CSV table of C-alpha atoms in Angstrom, one decimal:
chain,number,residue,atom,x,y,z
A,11,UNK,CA,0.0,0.0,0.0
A,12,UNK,CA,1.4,3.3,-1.2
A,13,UNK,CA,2.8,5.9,1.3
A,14,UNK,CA,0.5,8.7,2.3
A,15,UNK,CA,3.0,11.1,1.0
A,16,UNK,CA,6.6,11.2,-0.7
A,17,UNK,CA,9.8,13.3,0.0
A,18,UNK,CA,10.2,15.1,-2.8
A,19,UNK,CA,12.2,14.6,-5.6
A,20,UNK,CA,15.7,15.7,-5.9
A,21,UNK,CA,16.7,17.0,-9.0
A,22,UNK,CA,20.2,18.3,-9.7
A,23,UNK,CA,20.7,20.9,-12.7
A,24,UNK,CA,24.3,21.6,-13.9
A,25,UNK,CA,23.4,25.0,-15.6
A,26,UNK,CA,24.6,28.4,-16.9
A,27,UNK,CA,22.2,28.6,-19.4
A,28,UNK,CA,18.8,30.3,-20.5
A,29,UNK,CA,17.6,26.7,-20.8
A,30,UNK,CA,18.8,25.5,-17.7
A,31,UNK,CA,16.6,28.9,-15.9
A,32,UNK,CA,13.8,27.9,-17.7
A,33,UNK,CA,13.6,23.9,-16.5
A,34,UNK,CA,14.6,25.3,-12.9
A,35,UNK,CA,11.4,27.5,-12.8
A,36,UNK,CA,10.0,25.6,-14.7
A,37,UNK,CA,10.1,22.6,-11.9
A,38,UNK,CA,10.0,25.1,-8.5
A,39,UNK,CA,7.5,27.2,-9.8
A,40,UNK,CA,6.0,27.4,-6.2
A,41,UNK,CA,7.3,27.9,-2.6
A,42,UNK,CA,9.5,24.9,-1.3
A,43,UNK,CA,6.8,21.7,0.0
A,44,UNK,CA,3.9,23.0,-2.5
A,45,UNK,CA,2.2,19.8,-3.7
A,46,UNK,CA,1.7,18.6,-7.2
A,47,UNK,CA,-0.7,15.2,-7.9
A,48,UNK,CA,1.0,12.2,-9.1
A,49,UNK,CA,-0.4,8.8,-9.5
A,50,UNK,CA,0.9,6.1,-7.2
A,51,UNK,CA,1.5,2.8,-8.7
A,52,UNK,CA,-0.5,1.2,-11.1
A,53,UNK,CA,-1.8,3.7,-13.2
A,54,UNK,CA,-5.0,6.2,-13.0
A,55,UNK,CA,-8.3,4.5,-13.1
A,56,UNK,CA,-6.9,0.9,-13.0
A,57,UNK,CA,-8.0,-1.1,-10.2
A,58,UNK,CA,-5.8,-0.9,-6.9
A,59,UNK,CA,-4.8,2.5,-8.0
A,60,UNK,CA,-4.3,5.5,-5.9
A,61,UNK,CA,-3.9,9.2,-6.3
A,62,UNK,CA,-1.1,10.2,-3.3
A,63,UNK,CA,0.1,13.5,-3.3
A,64,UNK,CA,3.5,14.1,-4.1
A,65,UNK,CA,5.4,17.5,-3.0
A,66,UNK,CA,7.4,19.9,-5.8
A,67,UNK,CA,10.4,18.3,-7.0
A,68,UNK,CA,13.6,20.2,-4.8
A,69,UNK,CA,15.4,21.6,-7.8
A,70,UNK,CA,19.7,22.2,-7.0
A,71,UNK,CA,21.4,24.1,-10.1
A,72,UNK,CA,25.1,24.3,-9.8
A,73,UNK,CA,27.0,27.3,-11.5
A,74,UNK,CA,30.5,27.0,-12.8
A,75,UNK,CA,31.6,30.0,-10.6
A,76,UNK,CA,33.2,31.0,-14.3
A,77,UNK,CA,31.0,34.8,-14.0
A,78,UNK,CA,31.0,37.3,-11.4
A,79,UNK,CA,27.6,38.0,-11.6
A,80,UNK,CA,25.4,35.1,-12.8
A,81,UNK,CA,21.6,35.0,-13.5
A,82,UNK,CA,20.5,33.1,-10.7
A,83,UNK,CA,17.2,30.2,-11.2
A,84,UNK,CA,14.9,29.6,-9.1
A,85,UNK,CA,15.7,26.8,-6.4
A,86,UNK,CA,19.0,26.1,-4.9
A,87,UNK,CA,22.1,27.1,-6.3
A,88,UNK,CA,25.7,26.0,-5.2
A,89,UNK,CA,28.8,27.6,-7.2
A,90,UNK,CA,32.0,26.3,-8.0
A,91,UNK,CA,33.4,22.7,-9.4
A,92,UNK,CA,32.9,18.9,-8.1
A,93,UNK,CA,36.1,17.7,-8.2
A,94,UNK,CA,36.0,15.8,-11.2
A,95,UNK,CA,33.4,12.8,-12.2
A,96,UNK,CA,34.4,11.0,-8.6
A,97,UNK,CA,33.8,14.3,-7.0
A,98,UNK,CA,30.2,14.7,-8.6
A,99,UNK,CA,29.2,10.7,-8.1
A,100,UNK,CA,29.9,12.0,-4.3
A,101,UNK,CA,27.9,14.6,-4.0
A,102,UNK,CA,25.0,12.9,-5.9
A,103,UNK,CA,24.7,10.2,-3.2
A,104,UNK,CA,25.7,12.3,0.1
A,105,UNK,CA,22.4,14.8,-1.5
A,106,UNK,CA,20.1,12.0,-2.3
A,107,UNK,CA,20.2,13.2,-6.0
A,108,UNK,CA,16.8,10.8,-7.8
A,109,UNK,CA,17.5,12.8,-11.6
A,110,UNK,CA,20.7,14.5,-12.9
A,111,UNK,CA,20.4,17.0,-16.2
A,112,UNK,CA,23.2,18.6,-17.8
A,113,UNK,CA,22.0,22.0,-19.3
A,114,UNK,CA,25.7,23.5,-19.6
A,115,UNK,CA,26.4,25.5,-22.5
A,116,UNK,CA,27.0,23.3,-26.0
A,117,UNK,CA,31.2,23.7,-25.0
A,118,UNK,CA,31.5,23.0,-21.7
A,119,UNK,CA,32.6,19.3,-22.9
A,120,UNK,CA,34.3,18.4,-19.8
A,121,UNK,CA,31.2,18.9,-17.8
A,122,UNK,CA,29.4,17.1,-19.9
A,123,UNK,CA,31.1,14.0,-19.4
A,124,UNK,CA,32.2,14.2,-16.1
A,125,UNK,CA,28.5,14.1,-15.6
A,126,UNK,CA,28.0,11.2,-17.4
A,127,UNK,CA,31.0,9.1,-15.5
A,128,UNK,CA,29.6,10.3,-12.3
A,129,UNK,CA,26.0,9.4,-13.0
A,130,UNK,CA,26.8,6.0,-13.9
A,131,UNK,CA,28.5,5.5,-10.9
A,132,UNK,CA,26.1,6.8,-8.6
A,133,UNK,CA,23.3,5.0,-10.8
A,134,UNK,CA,21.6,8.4,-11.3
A,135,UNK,CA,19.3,8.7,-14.2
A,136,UNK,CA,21.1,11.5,-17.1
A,137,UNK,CA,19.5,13.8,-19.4
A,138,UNK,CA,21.3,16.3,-21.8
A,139,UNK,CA,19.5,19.1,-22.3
A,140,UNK,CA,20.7,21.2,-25.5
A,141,UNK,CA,19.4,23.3,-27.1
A,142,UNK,CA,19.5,22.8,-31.3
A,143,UNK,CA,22.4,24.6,-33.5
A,144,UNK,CA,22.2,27.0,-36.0
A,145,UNK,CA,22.0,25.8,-39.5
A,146,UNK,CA,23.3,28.7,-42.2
A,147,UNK,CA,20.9,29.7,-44.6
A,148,UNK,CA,21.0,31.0,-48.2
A,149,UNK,CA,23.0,34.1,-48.5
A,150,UNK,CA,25.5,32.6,-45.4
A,151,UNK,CA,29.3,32.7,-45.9
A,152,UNK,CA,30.4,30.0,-43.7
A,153,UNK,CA,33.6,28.3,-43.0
A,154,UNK,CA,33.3,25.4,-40.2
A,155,UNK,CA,35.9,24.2,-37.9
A,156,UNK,CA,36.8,21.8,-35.2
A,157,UNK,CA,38.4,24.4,-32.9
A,158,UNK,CA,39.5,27.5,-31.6
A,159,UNK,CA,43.1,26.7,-32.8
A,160,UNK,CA,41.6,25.8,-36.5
A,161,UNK,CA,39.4,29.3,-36.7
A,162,UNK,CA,42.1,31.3,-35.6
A,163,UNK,CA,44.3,29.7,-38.9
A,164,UNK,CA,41.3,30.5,-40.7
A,165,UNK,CA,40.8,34.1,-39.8
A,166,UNK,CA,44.3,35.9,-42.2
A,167,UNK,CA,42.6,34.4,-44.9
A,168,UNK,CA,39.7,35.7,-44.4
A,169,UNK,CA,40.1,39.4,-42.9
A,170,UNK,CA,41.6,41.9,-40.8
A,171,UNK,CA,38.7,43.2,-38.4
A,172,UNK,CA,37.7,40.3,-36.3
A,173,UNK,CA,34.5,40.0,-34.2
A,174,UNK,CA,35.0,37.8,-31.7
A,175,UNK,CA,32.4,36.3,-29.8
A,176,UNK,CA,33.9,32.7,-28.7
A,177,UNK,CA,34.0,33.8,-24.9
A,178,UNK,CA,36.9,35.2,-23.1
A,179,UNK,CA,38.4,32.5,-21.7
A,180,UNK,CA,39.8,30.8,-25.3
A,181,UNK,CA,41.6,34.5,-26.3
A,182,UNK,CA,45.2,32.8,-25.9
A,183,UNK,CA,44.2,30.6,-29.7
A,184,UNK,CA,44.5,33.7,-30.9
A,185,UNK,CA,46.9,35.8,-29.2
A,186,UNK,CA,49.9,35.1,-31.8
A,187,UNK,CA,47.4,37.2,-34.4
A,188,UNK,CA,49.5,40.5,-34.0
A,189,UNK,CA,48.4,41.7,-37.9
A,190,UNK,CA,44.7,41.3,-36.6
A,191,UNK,CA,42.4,43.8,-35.1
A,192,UNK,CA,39.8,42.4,-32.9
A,193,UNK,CA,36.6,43.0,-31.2
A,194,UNK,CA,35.9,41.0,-28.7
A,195,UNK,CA,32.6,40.7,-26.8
A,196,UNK,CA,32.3,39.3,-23.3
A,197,UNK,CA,30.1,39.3,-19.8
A,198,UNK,CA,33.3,39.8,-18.0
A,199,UNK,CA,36.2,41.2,-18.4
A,200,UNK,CA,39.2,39.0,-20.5
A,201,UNK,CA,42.9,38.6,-19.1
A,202,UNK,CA,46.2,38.0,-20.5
A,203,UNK,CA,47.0,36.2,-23.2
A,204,UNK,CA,44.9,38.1,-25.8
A,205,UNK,CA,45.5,39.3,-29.1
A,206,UNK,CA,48.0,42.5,-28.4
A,207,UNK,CA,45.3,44.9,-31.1
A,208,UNK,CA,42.0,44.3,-29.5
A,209,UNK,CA,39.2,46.2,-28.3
A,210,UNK,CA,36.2,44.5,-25.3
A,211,UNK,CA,32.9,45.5,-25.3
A,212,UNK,CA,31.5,43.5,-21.9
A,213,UNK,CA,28.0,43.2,-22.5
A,214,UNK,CA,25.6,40.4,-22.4
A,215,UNK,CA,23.0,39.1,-24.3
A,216,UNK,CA,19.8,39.2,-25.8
A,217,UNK,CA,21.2,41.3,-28.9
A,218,UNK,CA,19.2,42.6,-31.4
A,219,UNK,CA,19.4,42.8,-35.2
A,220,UNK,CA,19.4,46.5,-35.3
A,221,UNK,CA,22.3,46.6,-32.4
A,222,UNK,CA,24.6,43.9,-34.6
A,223,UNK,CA,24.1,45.4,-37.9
A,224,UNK,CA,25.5,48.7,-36.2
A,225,UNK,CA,28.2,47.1,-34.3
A,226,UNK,CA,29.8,45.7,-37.2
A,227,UNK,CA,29.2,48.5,-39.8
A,228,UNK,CA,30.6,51.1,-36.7
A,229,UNK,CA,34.1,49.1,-36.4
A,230,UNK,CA,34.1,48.1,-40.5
A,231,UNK,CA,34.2,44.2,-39.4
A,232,UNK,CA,35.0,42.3,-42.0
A,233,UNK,CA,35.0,38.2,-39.9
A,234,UNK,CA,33.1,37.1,-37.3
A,235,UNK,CA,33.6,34.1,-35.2
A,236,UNK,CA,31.4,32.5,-32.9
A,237,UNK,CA,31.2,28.8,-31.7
A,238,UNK,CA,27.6,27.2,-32.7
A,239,UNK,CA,25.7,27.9,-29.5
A,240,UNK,CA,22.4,27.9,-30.8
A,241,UNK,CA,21.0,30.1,-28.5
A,242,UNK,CA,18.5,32.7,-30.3
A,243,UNK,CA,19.7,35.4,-27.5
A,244,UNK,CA,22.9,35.8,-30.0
A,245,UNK,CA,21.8,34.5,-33.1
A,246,UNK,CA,21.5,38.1,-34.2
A,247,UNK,CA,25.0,38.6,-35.5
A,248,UNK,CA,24.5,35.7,-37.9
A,249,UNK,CA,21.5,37.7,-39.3
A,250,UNK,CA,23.4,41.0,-39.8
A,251,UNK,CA,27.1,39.1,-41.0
A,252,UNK,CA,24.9,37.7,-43.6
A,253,UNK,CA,23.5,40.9,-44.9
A,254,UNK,CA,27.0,42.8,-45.0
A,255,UNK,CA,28.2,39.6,-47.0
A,256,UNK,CA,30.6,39.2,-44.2
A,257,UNK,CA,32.3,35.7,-44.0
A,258,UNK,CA,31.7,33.8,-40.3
A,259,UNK,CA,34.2,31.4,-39.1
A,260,UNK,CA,31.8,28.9,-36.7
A,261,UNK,CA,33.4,26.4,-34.2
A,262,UNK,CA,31.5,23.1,-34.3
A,263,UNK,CA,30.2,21.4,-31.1
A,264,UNK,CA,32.3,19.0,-29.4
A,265,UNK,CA,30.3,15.3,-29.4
A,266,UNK,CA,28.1,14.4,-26.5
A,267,UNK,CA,28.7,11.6,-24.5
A,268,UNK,CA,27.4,8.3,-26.1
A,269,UNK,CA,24.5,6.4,-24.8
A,270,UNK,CA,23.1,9.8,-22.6
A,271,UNK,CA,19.5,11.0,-24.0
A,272,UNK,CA,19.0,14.1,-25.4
A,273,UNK,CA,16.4,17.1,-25.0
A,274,UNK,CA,16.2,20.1,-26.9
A,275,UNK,CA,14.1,22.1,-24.6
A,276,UNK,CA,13.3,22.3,-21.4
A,277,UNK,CA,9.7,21.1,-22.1
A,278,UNK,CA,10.8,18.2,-23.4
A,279,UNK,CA,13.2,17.9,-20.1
A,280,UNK,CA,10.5,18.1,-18.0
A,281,UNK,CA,8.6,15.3,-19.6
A,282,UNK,CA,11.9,13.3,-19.8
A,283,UNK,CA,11.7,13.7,-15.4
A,284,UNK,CA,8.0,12.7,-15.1
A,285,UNK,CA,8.6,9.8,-16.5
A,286,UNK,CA,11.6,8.8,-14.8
A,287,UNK,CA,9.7,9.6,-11.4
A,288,UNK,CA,6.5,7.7,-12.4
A,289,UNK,CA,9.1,4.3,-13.5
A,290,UNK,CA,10.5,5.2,-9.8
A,291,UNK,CA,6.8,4.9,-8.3
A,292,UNK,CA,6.3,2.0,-10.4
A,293,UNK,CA,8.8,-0.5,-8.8
């Protein structure tokens, strides 16, 4: 016979992102102990079924610590690293962890399968939740790589006036660029090694068209590069190198780790946890 009521779920969101503040509200909409219905095992309507009310899910997101002022979700947050996968398994089972999803950004590859090391150990259930990539359109002038060090060989060939919007903590792949002149866009401030000709503007997304078309006609850019986010906050630029006829130098995405499922929104992530919490009541 089913318990008259559950401890509530534990849910552990390794975040940073717009999509990883979405799911987070998205799951502790209401204040902490707030109780949702949820069907004890079997299902609804079947005989021997029971309705048993089951509290909000207690949502953890933990930041990198990489930005000295970060958006911050609803729910708990804790900053700063694991220790590595063996470090994360850890803290999954001294925190009771029931569902672990990895919102990072697209390029934060080591997180990404750190998680998925220490989720295995624990026996934690993994999501990735990622958003989808741009795809170039008519009219794009696109040259892909494989790497910061591969679009930073790309860019002589390609310009002089670089807008750079890779993130400020790859700079050193381009640093030996001393004929270059770039433009480089970050949330916080970059430090040494940078390209010795270069200009910051710290500012932080969502961008608009009108803004990008400006910035690059106002500092006569003639290359952007970017790493394929896919986030529609900075898609912008893409829009406005297209109708300059400016070339754009885009870093792929690393690979995911095998075997982990996927989700492209945080919709679809939410769906993804319902029914690993109703298999959970099940057994």
């Amino acid at each position: 016979m089913p318990d008259a009521a559950r401890p509530p779920r534990h849910v552990l969101i390794l975040g940073g992102t717009t999509e990883a503040r979405r799911l987070a509200a998205a799951l502790a909409p209401e204040p902490a102990g707030a109780p949702h219905s949820a069907t004890a095992p079997g299902s609804a309507g079947a005989p021997g079924s029971a309705t048993v009310p089951e509290p909000a899910p207690r949502v953890t997101t933990s930041l990198a610590g990489r930005v000295a002022a970060p958006r911050l979700p609803a729910g708990e947050v804790r900053i700063g690293g694991f220790g590595g996968p063996e470090g994360l398994a850890r803290w999954l089972r001294a925190h009771a962890v029931d569902a672990l999803i990895d919102a990072t950004h697209p390029f934060a590859d080591t997180i990404s399968h750190n998680a998925a090391l220490a989720a295995a150990t624990a026996h934690v259930p993994l999501l990735v939740l990622r958003r989808p990539g741009w795809v170039p359109g008519p009219g794009d002038d696109w040259h892909q790589v494989t790497s910061l060090d591969e679009a930073a060989a790309a860019l002589p060939a390609l310009g002089t006036r670089v807008f750079l919007t890779t993130g400020r903590m790859g700079l050193a792949h381009f640093a030996h660029l001393t004929d270059l002149w770039f433009l480089v866009r970050s949330v916080d401030a970059p430090e040494p090694p940078h390209p010795p000709r270069m200009t910051t503007l710290l500012d932080r997304g969502p961008f608009t068209l009108e803004g990008e078309r400006a910035l690059l006609r106002d500092h006569r850019i003639d290359v952007v590069v970017t790493k394929d986010s896919g986030a529609a906050a900075t898609a912008a630029k893409l829009t406005a190198a297209r109708e300059a006829g400016v070339p754009v130098v885009v870093v792929r995405r690393p690979p995911l780790p095998e075997g982990v499922p996927v989700a492209a929104d945080p919709e679809e992530a939410a769906q993804w946890l319902r029914r690993v919490f109703s298999e959970a009541n099940a057994r």
